[in-house]
Amino acid sequence: MNEGLLPTIYDPKIVEEKWIAVWDEKKYSSAQVVPGKPRFSITIPPPNVTGELHIGHALQHAIHDTLIRWQRMQGKETLCVPGTDHAGIGTQIKVEAQLATEGLTKHDLGRELFLDRMWEWKEHYGGTILRQLRRFGASYDWDRERFTMDAGYVKAVLTAFTHLYNKGLIYRGTRIVNWCPSCQTAISDLEVDHEDKQGNMWHFKYPLADGSGVIVVATTRPETMLGDTAVAVNPDDERYKKLIGKKVMLPLMNREIPIVGDAYVDMTFGTGAVKVTPAHDPNDAEIGMRHRLPAPIVIGKDGRMTEEAGEFAGFDRYDARKAIVTAMNKLNLVTEIKEHFHAVGQCTRCKNTIEPLLSEQWYVKMEPLAKHALDVLKAGKIAYHPDRFIKYTEDWLENIRDWCISRQLWWGHRIPVFTCVDCGHEFASVETADKCPKCDGILQQEDDVLDTWFSSALWPFAVLGWPDKTPELDYFYPTNIMITGRDILYLWIVRMIYSGIEYLDDKTEADKIPYYTVYVHPTVQNFEGKRMSKSLGTGIDPMELIDKYGTDATRFGLCGMATATQDVRLQETREPGWNVAAPEIGRAFPTFVQGRNFATKIWNASRFALMNLNERTEAKATPATLADRWILSRLADTVKSVNDDLDNYRLDQATIRLYEFFWNELCDWYLELAKPAMRDESIADATRNTLAFVLENALRLMHPFMPFISEEIWQQLPHAAGAAESIMISAYPMPQDFTVDEAVEKEMQLVMDVIVAARKMRAEQGLTPGQKADIIIAVENEQAVKLLNENMSAITTLGRADKVAITNTTDASGEHIFWNELPLIINITRELTAEEKIKELEKAKKEHAKLASDIEKTEARLNNPAFAERAPAEVVAKTRGEIAEAKMRQATLADRIVALS
RNA sequence: GGGCGGAUAGCUCAGUUGGUAGAGCGUCUGGUUUACACCCAGAUGGUCGGGGGUUCGAGUCCCUCUUCGCCCACCA
């Protein structure tokens, strides 16, 4: 007995800490360039430096690491590159907030000192999420950790920018951008959330300049009227077409502006007359261009009214709105105020309302780049799971607009465009230039930095060394798979695709893409179906889960959530002690409870096995009994399904299969049968070997999902000669090394069915486990009799009987089972009390009636001539068999009813 | 306004090429079987959102409606 090998209680914390340290020291997760060797590579989506692990990350990394470990165990050179993203706006907001507590603004420090503060902050707080990932067991190559602003990465970004600039794909343009007055920067269309909000629609009278009347315009943003430079009507609008060419006197500003005809105007909406503010509305800007209208900017970048706003200069935009409505009212120019529900753009980062604003920004011409991505997607070069996201991506690419890449921030990659103060020469350069190459004049670099996504778009190849020609780039690129949530499919995933194709000129056409596969995992929602949000208190800290349930349990639960189609709600239950004020106390998560229970089960089963193995035991398949052969066959089946499921990114199915195998097959049946077998000297050693073999394989099979517990136990088990020193670098069980034996499974099925039937009879008749009752099996088939006799000890032990009698009585009563379509009737020896007889009778009658109706329905189907004609023969035969079985059951029940009456 | 996804047992979800539905949790019954009560044995529980169609046969394919969620879209 080796009772001391595993402690009685599984303590995840101790085990996890121990193995993280060992694996780290041994550098099992470091990958080398080994030309010719099959490899598997992934880059993680770099979380923001400001980030902390949330449940979505946890799901994503559970998937990541499971796939990584699975591939590594298949002997591939396996690389997973971790890293973080500088996250321009988000990080700058944090540091500015920190400065504010000291009463400082970034302008007090100036650009250079401010950036020093940013770096300090990054060094201090930026590593949180990666530390959390290590604790999560992520077997990434920590020596290759990257940051989107480290030296090499900067070079990549500048090279990419310069390349596009020189190719004419980057230009400067003055147009309406999404301006965030709070973040003080332009943002791209993808960084604006549109949310329907309750607002008002004001109808304003604009008097005609010639005093001949008024024209009524509708607006949701009165403050913009100060910048109006026209009123537009539809040229086909009978009400207004005669006014085109006339002028109106813009109230409050006392400026004459023209009435123009423009087909954009929808005659049926509002009043049919639109006030045109070219500097503050994208549509108005276009009308303005068509009619060569001036575009005065009345709302400034700080969200306050500018000098152009006349008497309202200096007002906050919302104060101005109120003041203008009041002023218009005084002039009797407001005809109507209606409540109006409409989409308002808000900044993804800070949730403030976006102000459309005319300003000069840098843009990337997207058409040629989008075409790169469209070509490979349409050609099916990149597999998506689920594949509907291909079309989703294509639709976006086909309607793409140019990408505003300049941000008015300091934290980020400064745009490497230099302009000569003397001769005006402008150029982009990777190296910082100090003199004008044309006239030696003084140069000025752009102040703006690049959109964070411009740099993340280079991630898969930049982290492998691009633009340098590195062995890593040769060997690990393209990466094998990108695992992502669907929220960044446009922002990031597709941008990496066209970027790879645009920049990687050393690769063959087929190998320019950044990955062969995109796996889109579900979104985790809270128990109410809402998105997890920390600020709303609905978020769940994965670290809390790890503390409570253990990392393996958490990972197992998360993998079980990785379904193919739908988003998953994280079920939540409330334990005693829960209250509204502190909802995080006393809440429990059944998904992870299941994982924890499974871990405990694995622990205890292994503890039991280790107690029973001895020094002669080898992890070798040496089957002596039917049960031995059966569990080996079930192992083979499990190996195949788990590998298939992983191949198809169905981690949920894989976890279910592992769970069922380990718990329902290995523990519930095999271990129970192994107990008596290990007491029988003639087969004890064979059983021990088989048990060790199956357990050892099962642990390897589950290691990618539950790395810690599998390693801890595995280390205690006997291994085959030449085994690796860690389960992490052992071979993954593969289908070709195992054989499913269907005949054995069929035989075992009989034994199990008999035992289950006997247990059922016992339970129904109220026997406690301590009370013995002999089993009577009525069967006529010789083969079955032989099998039952061979497995008599299993049946007596698990069926809790002293002995088993096999008869060929045809009129026996009891529980029916069918084996190879032959009936067996199982019963136990026990006289029922009068009361029990009544209960039994009722039950028998009920079941008899149910069978009668089933038989009737099935016969009706069978008697339909079309069924016999058109259905496949085996289906017809199966249906006949069903009827036959039901009738036999019914006949026995009829006998029983008579006997009980 | 357009597109996509979901609606299956009380809850959270599976359901492979159409052959009368599964898991976990919950509920109920019985258990000190020396690995495990984070356990064991057994049971209960579903007209697969509504309607129509194709088919011998539909949770599964087609149409339609209801409803929830997500994405895209310039309606002042």
PDB file of N, CA and C in Angstrom, chain A residues 612-674:
ATOM      1  N   ASN A 612      -3.539   0.868  -4.222  1.00  0.00           N
ATOM      2  CA  ASN A 612      -3.679  -0.534  -4.585  1.00  0.00           C
ATOM      3  C   ASN A 612      -2.613  -1.044  -5.548  1.00  0.00           C
ATOM      4  N   LEU A 613      -1.860  -0.141  -6.124  1.00  0.00           N
ATOM      5  CA  LEU A 613      -0.788  -0.585  -7.001  1.00  0.00           C
ATOM      6  C   LEU A 613       0.375  -1.038  -6.125  1.00  0.00           C
ATOM      7  N   ASN A 614       1.290  -1.794  -6.687  1.00  0.00           N
ATOM      8  CA  ASN A 614       2.462  -2.193  -5.916  1.00  0.00           C
ATOM      9  C   ASN A 614       3.716  -2.073  -6.765  1.00  0.00           C
ATOM     10  N   GLU A 615       4.833  -2.517  -6.211  1.00  0.00           N
ATOM     11  CA  GLU A 615       6.103  -2.307  -6.903  1.00  0.00           C
ATOM     12  C   GLU A 615       6.217  -3.108  -8.208  1.00  0.00           C
ATOM     13  N   ARG A 616       5.393  -4.153  -8.341  1.00  0.00           N
ATOM     14  CA  ARG A 616       5.426  -4.921  -9.592  1.00  0.00           C
ATOM     15  C   ARG A 616       4.614  -4.246 -10.704  1.00  0.00           C
ATOM     16  N   THR A 617       3.764  -3.298 -10.316  1.00  0.00           N
ATOM     17  CA  THR A 617       2.825  -2.740 -11.286  1.00  0.00           C
ATOM     18  C   THR A 617       3.518  -1.948 -12.383  1.00  0.00           C
ATOM     19  N   GLU A 618       3.114  -2.213 -13.619  1.00  0.00           N
ATOM     20  CA  GLU A 618       3.597  -1.431 -14.750  1.00  0.00           C
ATOM     21  C   GLU A 618       2.394  -0.816 -15.436  1.00  0.00           C
ATOM     22  N   ALA A 619       2.603   0.357 -16.034  1.00  0.00           N
ATOM     23  CA  ALA A 619       1.510   0.962 -16.801  1.00  0.00           C
ATOM     24  C   ALA A 619       1.448   0.281 -18.162  1.00  0.00           C
ATOM     25  N   LYS A 620       0.799  -0.877 -18.157  1.00  0.00           N
ATOM     26  CA  LYS A 620       0.831  -1.717 -19.347  1.00  0.00           C
ATOM     27  C   LYS A 620      -0.531  -2.365 -19.504  1.00  0.00           C
ATOM     28  N   ALA A 621      -1.013  -2.427 -20.729  1.00  0.00           N
ATOM     29  CA  ALA A 621      -2.307  -3.061 -20.962  1.00  0.00           C
ATOM     30  C   ALA A 621      -2.136  -4.570 -20.950  1.00  0.00           C
ATOM     31  N   THR A 622      -2.500  -5.179 -19.825  1.00  0.00           N
ATOM     32  CA  THR A 622      -2.403  -6.639 -19.713  1.00  0.00           C
ATOM     33  C   THR A 622      -3.757  -7.174 -19.281  1.00  0.00           C
ATOM     34  N   PRO A 623      -4.761  -7.069 -20.155  1.00  0.00           N
ATOM     35  CA  PRO A 623      -6.120  -7.390 -19.719  1.00  0.00           C
ATOM     36  C   PRO A 623      -6.299  -8.860 -19.379  1.00  0.00           C
ATOM     37  N   ALA A 624      -6.967  -9.111 -18.258  1.00  0.00           N
ATOM     38  CA  ALA A 624      -7.256 -10.484 -17.867  1.00  0.00           C
ATOM     39  C   ALA A 624      -8.759 -10.732 -17.872  1.00  0.00           C
ATOM     40  N   THR A 625      -9.518  -9.686 -17.630  1.00  0.00           N
ATOM     41  CA  THR A 625     -10.959  -9.862 -17.516  1.00  0.00           C
ATOM     42  C   THR A 625     -11.696  -9.086 -18.598  1.00  0.00           C
ATOM     43  N   LEU A 626     -12.988  -9.359 -18.675  1.00  0.00           N
ATOM     44  CA  LEU A 626     -13.826  -8.617 -19.605  1.00  0.00           C
ATOM     45  C   LEU A 626     -13.781  -7.126 -19.264  1.00  0.00           C
ATOM     46  N   ALA A 627     -13.830  -6.832 -17.972  1.00  0.00           N
ATOM     47  CA  ALA A 627     -13.796  -5.427 -17.548  1.00  0.00           C
ATOM     48  C   ALA A 627     -12.508  -4.756 -18.005  1.00  0.00           C
ATOM     49  N   ASP A 628     -11.386  -5.457 -17.902  1.00  0.00           N
ATOM     50  CA  ASP A 628     -10.109  -4.903 -18.372  1.00  0.00           C
ATOM     51  C   ASP A 628     -10.183  -4.548 -19.853  1.00  0.00           C
ATOM     52  N   ARG A 629     -10.655  -5.543 -20.614  1.00  0.00           N
ATOM     53  CA  ARG A 629     -10.715  -5.312 -22.061  1.00  0.00           C
ATOM     54  C   ARG A 629     -11.687  -4.191 -22.395  1.00  0.00           C
ATOM     55  N   TRP A 630     -12.771  -4.149 -21.601  1.00  0.00           N
ATOM     56  CA  TRP A 630     -13.771  -3.113 -21.837  1.00  0.00           C
ATOM     57  C   TRP A 630     -13.227  -1.705 -21.582  1.00  0.00           C
ATOM     58  N   ILE A 631     -12.556  -1.524 -20.443  1.00  0.00           N
ATOM     59  CA  ILE A 631     -12.089  -0.167 -20.132  1.00  0.00           C
ATOM     60  C   ILE A 631     -11.015   0.259 -21.133  1.00  0.00           C
ATOM     61  N   LEU A 632     -10.241  -0.703 -21.628  1.00  0.00           N
ATOM     62  CA  LEU A 632      -9.246  -0.360 -22.655  1.00  0.00           C
ATOM     63  C   LEU A 632      -9.933   0.099 -23.933  1.00  0.00           C
ATOM     64  N   SER A 633     -11.026  -0.561 -24.248  1.00  0.00           N
ATOM     65  CA  SER A 633     -11.764  -0.178 -25.444  1.00  0.00           C
ATOM     66  C   SER A 633     -12.409   1.203 -25.258  1.00  0.00           C
ATOM     67  N   ARG A 634     -12.936   1.436 -24.067  1.00  0.00           N
ATOM     68  CA  ARG A 634     -13.539   2.750 -23.799  1.00  0.00           C
ATOM     69  C   ARG A 634     -12.468   3.846 -23.829  1.00  0.00           C
ATOM     70  N   LEU A 635     -11.300   3.518 -23.332  1.00  0.00           N
ATOM     71  CA  LEU A 635     -10.198   4.478 -23.396  1.00  0.00           C
ATOM     72  C   LEU A 635      -9.907   4.815 -24.857  1.00  0.00           C
ATOM     73  N   ALA A 636      -9.852   3.784 -25.687  1.00  0.00           N
ATOM     74  CA  ALA A 636      -9.565   3.988 -27.108  1.00  0.00           C
ATOM     75  C   ALA A 636     -10.610   4.915 -27.728  1.00  0.00           C
ATOM     76  N   ASP A 637     -11.866   4.660 -27.372  1.00  0.00           N
ATOM     77  CA  ASP A 637     -12.954   5.470 -27.911  1.00  0.00           C
ATOM     78  C   ASP A 637     -12.821   6.923 -27.446  1.00  0.00           C
ATOM     79  N   THR A 638     -12.449   7.084 -26.190  1.00  0.00           N
ATOM     80  CA  THR A 638     -12.305   8.428 -25.628  1.00  0.00           C
ATOM     81  C   THR A 638     -11.143   9.164 -26.283  1.00  0.00           C
ATOM     82  N   VAL A 639     -10.051   8.455 -26.480  1.00  0.00           N
ATOM     83  CA  VAL A 639      -8.894   9.065 -27.135  1.00  0.00           C
ATOM     84  C   VAL A 639      -9.305   9.598 -28.501  1.00  0.00           C
ATOM     85  N   LYS A 640     -10.076   8.796 -29.200  1.00  0.00           N
ATOM     86  CA  LYS A 640     -10.490   9.230 -30.525  1.00  0.00           C
ATOM     87  C   LYS A 640     -11.425  10.441 -30.452  1.00  0.00           C
ATOM     88  N   SER A 641     -12.434  10.365 -29.608  1.00  0.00           N
ATOM     89  CA  SER A 641     -13.370  11.510 -29.582  1.00  0.00           C
ATOM     90  C   SER A 641     -12.706  12.785 -29.122  1.00  0.00           C
ATOM     91  N   VAL A 642     -11.857  12.675 -28.099  1.00  0.00           N
ATOM     92  CA  VAL A 642     -11.253  13.903 -27.592  1.00  0.00           C
ATOM     93  C   VAL A 642     -10.370  14.542 -28.662  1.00  0.00           C
ATOM     94  N   ASN A 643      -9.604  13.728 -29.361  1.00  0.00           N
ATOM     95  CA  ASN A 643      -8.775  14.287 -30.434  1.00  0.00           C
ATOM     96  C   ASN A 643      -9.629  14.880 -31.557  1.00  0.00           C
ATOM     97  N   ASP A 644     -10.707  14.170 -31.908  1.00  0.00           N
ATOM     98  CA  ASP A 644     -11.606  14.706 -32.943  1.00  0.00           C
ATOM     99  C   ASP A 644     -12.200  16.033 -32.507  1.00  0.00           C
ATOM    100  N   ASP A 645     -12.651  16.077 -31.272  1.00  0.00           N
ATOM    101  CA  ASP A 645     -13.274  17.305 -30.774  1.00  0.00           C
ATOM    102  C   ASP A 645     -12.281  18.465 -30.784  1.00  0.00           C
ATOM    103  N   LEU A 646     -11.049  18.189 -30.396  1.00  0.00           N
ATOM    104  CA  LEU A 646     -10.048  19.249 -30.401  1.00  0.00           C
ATOM    105  C   LEU A 646      -9.745  19.685 -31.829  1.00  0.00           C
ATOM    106  N   ASP A 647      -9.708  18.720 -32.737  1.00  0.00           N
ATOM    107  CA  ASP A 647      -9.520  19.050 -34.151  1.00  0.00           C
ATOM    108  C   ASP A 647     -10.589  20.026 -34.634  1.00  0.00           C
ATOM    109  N   ASN A 648     -11.791  19.854 -34.116  1.00  0.00           N
ATOM    110  CA  ASN A 648     -12.920  20.683 -34.562  1.00  0.00           C
ATOM    111  C   ASN A 648     -13.191  21.858 -33.637  1.00  0.00           C
ATOM    112  N   TYR A 649     -12.273  22.129 -32.733  1.00  0.00           N
ATOM    113  CA  TYR A 649     -12.427  23.242 -31.789  1.00  0.00           C
ATOM    114  C   TYR A 649     -13.689  23.097 -30.952  1.00  0.00           C
ATOM    115  N   ARG A 650     -14.065  21.848 -30.694  1.00  0.00           N
ATOM    116  CA  ARG A 650     -15.222  21.630 -29.823  1.00  0.00           C
ATOM    117  C   ARG A 650     -14.734  21.228 -28.438  1.00  0.00           C
ATOM    118  N   LEU A 651     -14.169  22.202 -27.751  1.00  0.00           N
ATOM    119  CA  LEU A 651     -13.619  21.898 -26.439  1.00  0.00           C
ATOM    120  C   LEU A 651     -14.706  21.511 -25.446  1.00  0.00           C
ATOM    121  N   ASP A 652     -15.904  22.016 -25.681  1.00  0.00           N
ATOM    122  CA  ASP A 652     -17.012  21.650 -24.801  1.00  0.00           C
ATOM    123  C   ASP A 652     -17.292  20.153 -24.881  1.00  0.00           C
ATOM    124  N   GLN A 653     -17.322  19.640 -26.098  1.00  0.00           N
ATOM    125  CA  GLN A 653     -17.585  18.213 -26.279  1.00  0.00           C
ATOM    126  C   GLN A 653     -16.465  17.383 -25.666  1.00  0.00           C
ATOM    127  N   ALA A 654     -15.244  17.858 -25.856  1.00  0.00           N
ATOM    128  CA  ALA A 654     -14.095  17.126 -25.326  1.00  0.00           C
ATOM    129  C   ALA A 654     -14.174  17.026 -23.798  1.00  0.00           C
ATOM    130  N   THR A 655     -14.561  18.125 -23.145  1.00  0.00           N
ATOM    131  CA  THR A 655     -14.626  18.066 -21.683  1.00  0.00           C
ATOM    132  C   THR A 655     -15.718  17.090 -21.231  1.00  0.00           C
ATOM    133  N   ILE A 656     -16.832  17.104 -21.948  1.00  0.00           N
ATOM    134  CA  ILE A 656     -17.912  16.190 -21.582  1.00  0.00           C
ATOM    135  C   ILE A 656     -17.451  14.743 -21.719  1.00  0.00           C
ATOM    136  N   ARG A 657     -16.751  14.478 -22.812  1.00  0.00           N
ATOM    137  CA  ARG A 657     -16.283  13.112 -23.059  1.00  0.00           C
ATOM    138  C   ARG A 657     -15.290  12.677 -21.980  1.00  0.00           C
ATOM    139  N   LEU A 658     -14.385  13.556 -21.626  1.00  0.00           N
ATOM    140  CA  LEU A 658     -13.403  13.229 -20.592  1.00  0.00           C
ATOM    141  C   LEU A 658     -14.095  12.969 -19.257  1.00  0.00           C
ATOM    142  N   TYR A 659     -15.053  13.806 -18.975  1.00  0.00           N
ATOM    143  CA  TYR A 659     -15.792  13.702 -17.726  1.00  0.00           C
ATOM    144  C   TYR A 659     -16.532  12.379 -17.659  1.00  0.00           C
ATOM    145  N   GLU A 660     -17.238  12.073 -18.716  1.00  0.00           N
ATOM    146  CA  GLU A 660     -18.011  10.830 -18.742  1.00  0.00           C
ATOM    147  C   GLU A 660     -17.100   9.610 -18.639  1.00  0.00           C
ATOM    148  N   PHE A 661     -16.036   9.679 -19.385  1.00  0.00           N
ATOM    149  CA  PHE A 661     -15.132   8.529 -19.352  1.00  0.00           C
ATOM    150  C   PHE A 661     -14.579   8.330 -17.952  1.00  0.00           C
ATOM    151  N   PHE A 662     -14.051   9.386 -17.399  1.00  0.00           N
ATOM    152  CA  PHE A 662     -13.374   9.232 -16.118  1.00  0.00           C
ATOM    153  C   PHE A 662     -14.346   8.880 -15.006  1.00  0.00           C
ATOM    154  N   TRP A 663     -15.452   9.578 -14.995  1.00  0.00           N
ATOM    155  CA  TRP A 663     -16.376   9.412 -13.871  1.00  0.00           C
ATOM    156  C   TRP A 663     -17.279   8.193 -14.061  1.00  0.00           C
ATOM    157  N   ASN A 664     -17.997   8.183 -15.171  1.00  0.00           N
ATOM    158  CA  ASN A 664     -19.026   7.159 -15.357  1.00  0.00           C
ATOM    159  C   ASN A 664     -18.484   5.808 -15.774  1.00  0.00           C
ATOM    160  N   GLU A 665     -17.373   5.809 -16.481  1.00  0.00           N
ATOM    161  CA  GLU A 665     -16.858   4.539 -16.944  1.00  0.00           C
ATOM    162  C   GLU A 665     -15.714   4.032 -16.062  1.00  0.00           C
ATOM    163  N   LEU A 666     -14.703   4.880 -15.915  1.00  0.00           N
ATOM    164  CA  LEU A 666     -13.554   4.435 -15.142  1.00  0.00           C
ATOM    165  C   LEU A 666     -13.908   4.277 -13.655  1.00  0.00           C
ATOM    166  N   CYS A 667     -14.507   5.298 -13.071  1.00  0.00           N
ATOM    167  CA  CYS A 667     -14.780   5.226 -11.627  1.00  0.00           C
ATOM    168  C   CYS A 667     -15.992   4.360 -11.298  1.00  0.00           C
ATOM    169  N   ASP A 668     -17.113   4.665 -11.947  1.00  0.00           N
ATOM    170  CA  ASP A 668     -18.342   3.982 -11.551  1.00  0.00           C
ATOM    171  C   ASP A 668     -18.318   2.489 -11.872  1.00  0.00           C
ATOM    172  N   TRP A 669     -17.671   2.113 -12.954  1.00  0.00           N
ATOM    173  CA  TRP A 669     -17.663   0.703 -13.324  1.00  0.00           C
ATOM    174  C   TRP A 669     -16.320   0.026 -13.121  1.00  0.00           C
ATOM    175  N   TYR A 670     -15.314   0.565 -13.790  1.00  0.00           N
ATOM    176  CA  TYR A 670     -14.059  -0.190 -13.766  1.00  0.00           C
ATOM    177  C   TYR A 670     -13.449  -0.275 -12.376  1.00  0.00           C
ATOM    178  N   LEU A 671     -13.403   0.836 -11.670  1.00  0.00           N
ATOM    179  CA  LEU A 671     -12.800   0.796 -10.333  1.00  0.00           C
ATOM    180  C   LEU A 671     -13.580  -0.135  -9.412  1.00  0.00           C
ATOM    181  N   GLU A 672     -14.892  -0.106  -9.528  1.00  0.00           N
ATOM    182  CA  GLU A 672     -15.706  -0.989  -8.689  1.00  0.00           C
ATOM    183  C   GLU A 672     -15.427  -2.450  -9.004  1.00  0.00           C
ATOM    184  N   LEU A 673     -15.228  -2.730 -10.291  1.00  0.00           N
ATOM    185  CA  LEU A 673     -14.931  -4.115 -10.681  1.00  0.00           C
ATOM    186  C   LEU A 673     -13.492  -4.489 -10.357  1.00  0.00           C
ATOM    187  N   ALA A 674     -12.632  -3.477 -10.325  1.00  0.00           N
ATOM    188  CA  ALA A 674     -11.227  -3.753 -10.033  1.00  0.00           C
ATOM    189  C   ALA A 674     -11.034  -4.109  -8.558  1.00  0.00           C
TER     190      ALA A 674
END
